[in-house]
Amino acid sequence: MSTVVLADDPKLDPQVFRERLDADVRVAALDAPEAFRAAVRAHGADAVVTNGGIDVTHALLAGLDTLAVYGQVSIGLDNVDLDAAAECGVTVTHAPAYCVDEVATHGIALLLACVRDVPAQDRRVRGGTWSEWAGRDLHRLAGDTVGLVSFGDIARGVAERLRGFGVDVVAYDPYVDGDVMAEHGVEKASAEGLREAADHPSVHAPLTDATRGLVDAAWFDALPERGVVVNTGRGGVVDEAALLAALDAGSVAAAGLDVFETEPPEASALVGREDVVATPHMGWYSVEARGEANGTVAADIGRVLVGADAEHAVEPEEW
């Protein structure tokens, strides 16, 4: 019988794997390289599944001869060295579409919370302040331009949700044709064009060498003072030091952040500010999304264990 080791993580549901796989499913701490390697060897694991809390490198995978497949209950795989996995003969699979609805909705929620200053106003009322004049000046959203950084499924969901708000939507994604964007009522722009056009940039890009630090001081300098920055993609795409400086200078009104360069962002000066709405990388979460993510990865693990191809396997050139 095959053995599958799951990370001890609340996002993973061992029962789903036990129901769907003819395998011995074990749960272990996998949050450090030594623990990961020890668990694979101790159980003779054919498959390992995590939530992405560990860097999957050549050093991690080398010599783990029983390991055939690594699954991650996430969309993003920026923590995985796909070349190393291929070299070590390990199939990598994930759940590429499990939380599109949730993250798109969360992005809209962060945008609106920032534009209307909702969390800060709520705190003021709870503290005994009842005044519509407390806090910063608020501006009308209708007539503004929202700029989408990347135009995958989540960004397309955001564009669809924005249709009723009277805003223009532009997007930067070098891998998506303008005709595809036009089908969603979105205008294609270069990175520079988006930077100049957007009143409110919304980041949905994965973290790659090309996107790291993409949204930087030049972007914030180009925003109007009412501008809001939203990030539900990856923290490293936004230059957080530059964002902090822009907020301090008042050149950006607010930021809605579900992701940070370091998570949890214990030392980040962005957290706790009146002009930052922060959530703990939970834009993905719903009961339904958790079930779908586990089910998708479990199904692919099952395919690999019987010698078939994983439906959602990722090759190095695809990421």
Coordinates of C-alpha atoms in Angstrom, one line a residue:
M1 CA 0.0 0.0 0.0
S2 CA 1.2 3.5 -0.8
T3 CA 1.9 6.0 1.9
V4 CA 0.9 9.7 1.8
V5 CA 2.2 12.1 4.4
L6 CA 0.2 15.3 5.1
A7 CA 1.6 18.4 6.8
D8 CA 0.1 19.1 10.2
D9 CA -1.8 22.2 8.9
P10 CA -5.4 23.2 9.4
K11 CA -5.8 23.8 5.7
L12 CA -5.3 20.1 5.0
D13 CA -8.1 17.7 5.6
P14 CA -6.8 14.2 6.2
Q15 CA -10.3 12.8 6.0
V16 CA -10.6 13.8 2.3
F17 CA -7.4 12.0 1.5
R18 CA -8.4 8.9 3.4
E19 CA -11.7 8.8 1.7
R20 CA -10.3 9.3 -1.8
L21 CA -7.1 7.3 -1.7
D22 CA -6.3 3.6 -1.3
A23 CA -3.3 4.6 0.8
D24 CA -2.0 4.8 4.3
V25 CA -2.4 8.5 5.1
R26 CA -0.2 9.9 7.9
V27 CA 0.0 13.4 9.4
A28 CA 3.4 14.9 10.4
A29 CA 5.1 18.2 11.1
L30 CA 6.7 19.2 7.8
D31 CA 7.6 22.8 8.5
A32 CA 11.4 22.4 8.4
P33 CA 13.6 20.6 5.9
E34 CA 14.9 18.1 8.5
A35 CA 11.4 17.2 9.6
F36 CA 10.2 16.9 6.0
R37 CA 13.0 14.5 5.0
A38 CA 12.7 12.5 8.2
A39 CA 9.0 12.0 7.7
V40 CA 9.4 10.9 4.1
R41 CA 12.1 8.4 5.2
A42 CA 10.4 7.2 8.3
H43 CA 7.1 6.4 6.5
G44 CA 8.6 5.5 3.1
A45 CA 6.3 8.1 1.7
D46 CA 5.2 8.0 -1.9
A47 CA 3.5 11.3 -1.7
V48 CA 3.7 14.4 0.5
V49 CA 1.2 17.2 0.7
T50 CA 1.7 20.6 2.3
N51 CA 0.2 24.1 2.3
G52 CA 3.4 25.6 1.0
G53 CA 5.0 26.5 4.3
I54 CA 8.4 25.1 3.3
D55 CA 10.8 25.8 0.4
V56 CA 10.9 22.8 -1.9
T57 CA 14.4 22.7 -3.1
H58 CA 16.9 20.2 -4.6
A59 CA 18.5 19.8 -1.1
L60 CA 15.0 19.0 0.3
L61 CA 14.1 16.4 -2.3
A62 CA 17.5 14.8 -3.2
G63 CA 17.8 11.2 -2.1
L64 CA 14.2 10.7 -1.2
D65 CA 13.9 7.7 -3.4
T66 CA 10.3 6.7 -2.5
L67 CA 8.9 10.1 -3.1
A68 CA 6.9 10.2 -6.4
V69 CA 4.7 13.2 -6.0
Y70 CA 4.5 16.5 -4.1
G71 CA 1.1 18.1 -3.7
Q72 CA 0.4 21.7 -2.5
V73 CA -3.1 22.8 -1.6
S74 CA -2.6 26.2 -3.2
I75 CA -2.6 28.0 -6.5
G76 CA 0.9 29.7 -6.1
L77 CA 4.0 27.6 -6.3
D78 CA 6.7 30.3 -5.8
N79 CA 8.2 28.2 -2.9
V80 CA 8.8 25.2 -5.2
D81 CA 11.9 24.8 -7.4
L82 CA 10.2 23.0 -10.3
D83 CA 13.5 22.3 -12.0
A84 CA 14.8 20.6 -8.9
A85 CA 11.6 18.5 -8.6
A86 CA 11.9 17.4 -12.2
E87 CA 15.6 16.5 -11.7
C88 CA 14.6 14.4 -8.7
G89 CA 11.8 12.7 -10.5
V90 CA 9.1 14.2 -8.3
T91 CA 5.8 15.2 -9.9
V92 CA 4.5 18.6 -8.6
T93 CA 0.7 19.2 -8.5
H94 CA -1.5 21.8 -6.9
A95 CA -5.1 23.2 -7.0
P96 CA -5.0 25.9 -9.7
A97 CA -8.6 27.1 -9.5
Y98 CA -9.9 26.2 -6.1
C99 CA -10.5 29.7 -4.7
V100 CA -11.0 32.0 -7.7
D101 CA -14.3 33.2 -6.4
E102 CA -13.1 33.8 -2.9
V103 CA -10.0 35.7 -3.7
A104 CA -11.8 37.9 -6.3
T105 CA -14.4 38.7 -3.8
H106 CA -11.8 39.4 -1.1
G107 CA -10.0 41.8 -3.5
I108 CA -13.2 43.8 -4.0
A109 CA -13.8 43.7 -0.2
L110 CA -10.3 45.2 0.5
L111 CA -10.8 47.9 -2.2
L112 CA -14.1 49.0 -0.9
A113 CA -13.0 48.8 2.8
C114 CA -10.1 51.2 1.9
V115 CA -12.0 53.5 -0.4
R116 CA -14.7 54.0 2.3
D117 CA -12.4 53.8 5.3
V118 CA -14.7 51.1 6.8
P119 CA -12.4 49.4 9.4
A120 CA -11.1 52.7 10.8
Q121 CA -14.6 54.2 11.0
D122 CA -15.8 51.0 12.8
R123 CA -13.0 51.3 15.3
R124 CA -13.9 55.0 15.9
V125 CA -17.5 54.2 16.6
R126 CA -16.6 51.4 18.9
G127 CA -14.3 53.8 20.7
G128 CA -17.1 56.3 21.2
T129 CA -16.5 58.7 18.3
W130 CA -19.6 59.4 16.2
S131 CA -18.6 61.8 13.5
E132 CA -18.7 61.5 9.7
W133 CA -15.8 64.0 9.6
A134 CA -13.4 61.9 11.6
G135 CA -10.6 60.3 9.6
R136 CA -9.3 61.1 6.1
D137 CA -11.2 62.7 3.2
L138 CA -13.1 60.2 1.2
H139 CA -13.6 60.3 -2.6
R140 CA -16.1 58.8 -5.1
L141 CA -15.0 55.5 -6.6
A142 CA -17.2 55.9 -9.8
G143 CA -15.2 57.4 -12.6
D144 CA -11.8 56.1 -11.3
T145 CA -9.6 53.5 -13.0
V146 CA -8.7 50.2 -11.4
G147 CA -5.5 48.7 -12.7
L148 CA -5.1 44.9 -12.5
V149 CA -1.6 43.6 -12.3
S150 CA -1.9 40.2 -14.1
F151 CA -5.0 39.0 -15.8
G152 CA -5.5 35.4 -14.7
D153 CA -8.7 33.8 -13.5
I154 CA -8.8 35.8 -10.2
A155 CA -8.2 39.2 -11.9
R156 CA -10.9 38.3 -14.4
G157 CA -13.3 37.7 -11.5
V158 CA -12.4 41.1 -10.1
A159 CA -13.1 42.7 -13.4
E160 CA -16.5 41.1 -13.6
R161 CA -17.3 42.2 -10.1
L162 CA -16.2 45.8 -10.8
R163 CA -18.8 46.2 -13.7
G164 CA -21.4 47.7 -11.4
F165 CA -19.2 50.3 -9.8
G166 CA -18.8 52.7 -12.7
V167 CA -15.1 52.4 -13.0
D168 CA -12.7 51.8 -15.9
V169 CA -10.5 48.7 -15.7
V170 CA -7.1 48.3 -17.3
A171 CA -4.8 45.4 -17.0
Y172 CA -1.1 44.5 -17.4
D173 CA -0.3 41.0 -18.4
P174 CA 2.3 40.3 -21.1
Y175 CA 0.9 36.7 -21.5
V176 CA -2.7 37.6 -22.3
D177 CA -3.9 39.1 -25.5
G178 CA -5.8 42.4 -25.6
D179 CA -8.7 40.6 -27.3
V180 CA -9.1 38.4 -24.3
M181 CA -9.1 41.4 -22.0
A182 CA -11.6 43.2 -24.2
E183 CA -14.1 40.2 -23.7
H184 CA -14.1 41.1 -20.0
G185 CA -14.5 44.9 -20.7
V186 CA -10.9 45.5 -19.8
E187 CA -8.3 47.6 -21.7
K188 CA -4.8 46.1 -22.1
A189 CA -1.8 48.2 -21.0
S190 CA 1.9 47.9 -20.6
A191 CA 3.4 48.0 -17.1
E192 CA 4.2 51.7 -17.7
G193 CA 0.8 52.4 -19.1
L194 CA -1.0 50.8 -16.2
R195 CA 1.1 52.7 -13.8
E196 CA 0.1 56.0 -15.4
A197 CA -3.5 55.1 -15.8
A198 CA -4.5 53.4 -12.6
D199 CA -6.0 55.3 -9.6
H200 CA -6.2 52.0 -7.7
P201 CA -3.7 49.2 -8.6
S202 CA -4.9 45.7 -7.6
V203 CA -2.1 43.1 -7.6
H204 CA -2.9 39.5 -8.7
A205 CA 0.5 38.4 -10.0
P206 CA 2.4 35.3 -8.9
L207 CA 5.9 35.9 -7.5
T208 CA 8.6 35.3 -10.1
D209 CA 11.9 36.9 -10.9
A210 CA 10.0 39.2 -13.4
T211 CA 7.4 40.3 -10.9
R212 CA 9.5 40.7 -7.7
G213 CA 9.3 44.3 -6.6
L214 CA 7.3 45.2 -9.7
V215 CA 5.0 47.6 -7.9
D216 CA 7.5 50.1 -6.6
A217 CA 8.0 53.7 -5.7
A218 CA 7.4 54.8 -9.3
W219 CA 3.9 53.3 -9.1
F220 CA 3.1 55.1 -5.9
D221 CA 4.4 58.4 -7.1
A222 CA 2.1 58.2 -10.1
L223 CA -1.0 57.6 -8.0
P224 CA -3.4 60.4 -7.0
E225 CA -3.6 61.1 -3.3
R226 CA -6.9 59.2 -3.1
G227 CA -5.3 56.1 -4.6
V228 CA -5.7 52.7 -2.9
V229 CA -3.3 49.8 -3.4
V230 CA -4.7 46.3 -3.1
N231 CA -2.6 43.1 -3.0
T232 CA -4.1 39.6 -3.0
G233 CA -1.4 38.1 -5.2
R234 CA 2.0 37.7 -3.5
G235 CA 3.7 40.0 -1.0
G236 CA 7.0 40.2 -2.8
V237 CA 5.4 41.8 -5.9
V238 CA 4.9 45.0 -4.0
D239 CA 7.9 46.9 -2.7
E240 CA 6.7 47.2 0.9
A241 CA 9.3 49.8 2.0
A242 CA 8.2 52.0 -0.9
L243 CA 4.6 51.5 0.0
L244 CA 5.2 52.4 3.6
A245 CA 7.0 55.6 2.5
A246 CA 4.2 56.5 0.2
L247 CA 1.6 56.1 3.0
D248 CA 3.7 58.1 5.4
A249 CA 4.0 60.9 2.8
G250 CA 0.3 60.9 2.1
S251 CA 0.8 60.1 -1.6
V252 CA -1.3 57.0 -1.3
A253 CA -4.5 57.0 0.7
A254 CA -4.7 53.4 1.9
A255 CA -3.6 49.9 1.2
G256 CA -5.6 46.6 1.5
L257 CA -3.2 43.7 1.9
D258 CA -3.9 40.0 2.2
V259 CA -0.3 39.0 1.5
F260 CA 3.1 40.2 2.8
E261 CA 6.7 39.7 1.8
T262 CA 7.2 37.9 5.1
E263 CA 4.4 36.0 6.7
P264 CA 3.3 36.4 9.4
P265 CA 4.4 40.0 9.1
E266 CA 5.3 40.4 12.7
A267 CA 7.9 43.1 12.1
S268 CA 6.1 44.9 9.4
A269 CA 5.4 48.6 10.1
L270 CA 2.5 48.3 7.7
V271 CA 0.4 46.3 10.2
G272 CA -1.6 48.3 12.7
R273 CA -1.8 51.5 10.7
E274 CA -5.1 53.3 10.3
D275 CA -4.6 53.5 6.5
V276 CA -3.8 49.8 6.1
V277 CA -6.5 47.0 6.0
A278 CA -4.6 43.8 6.7
T279 CA -5.9 40.2 6.5
P280 CA -3.9 37.1 7.2
H281 CA -3.5 35.6 3.7
M282 CA -7.1 34.3 4.0
G283 CA -8.6 35.6 0.8
W284 CA -8.7 32.0 -0.3
Y285 CA -10.8 30.8 2.6
S286 CA -14.3 29.4 2.5
V287 CA -15.4 25.9 3.7
E288 CA -16.1 25.1 0.0
A289 CA -12.7 26.3 -1.2
R290 CA -10.9 24.2 1.4
G291 CA -12.8 21.1 0.4
E292 CA -12.1 21.7 -3.3
A293 CA -8.4 22.3 -2.7
N294 CA -8.0 19.1 -0.8
G295 CA -10.1 17.1 -3.2
T296 CA -8.2 18.4 -6.3
V297 CA -4.8 17.5 -4.9
A298 CA -6.0 14.2 -3.5
A299 CA -7.3 13.2 -6.9
D300 CA -4.0 14.0 -8.6
I301 CA -2.1 12.2 -5.9
G302 CA -4.3 9.2 -6.6
R303 CA -3.6 9.4 -10.3
V304 CA 0.2 9.4 -9.8
L305 CA 0.1 6.5 -7.3
V306 CA -1.6 4.2 -9.9
G307 CA 0.9 5.2 -12.6
A308 CA -1.3 7.8 -14.4
D309 CA -0.5 11.5 -15.1
A310 CA -1.5 14.2 -12.7
E311 CA -4.2 16.4 -14.2
H312 CA -2.7 19.5 -12.6
A313 CA 1.0 18.6 -12.8
V314 CA 3.2 21.7 -13.3
E315 CA 6.3 21.7 -15.5
P316 CA 9.2 24.2 -15.0
E317 CA 8.5 26.0 -18.3
E318 CA 4.9 26.5 -17.3
W319 CA 5.6 28.6 -14.2

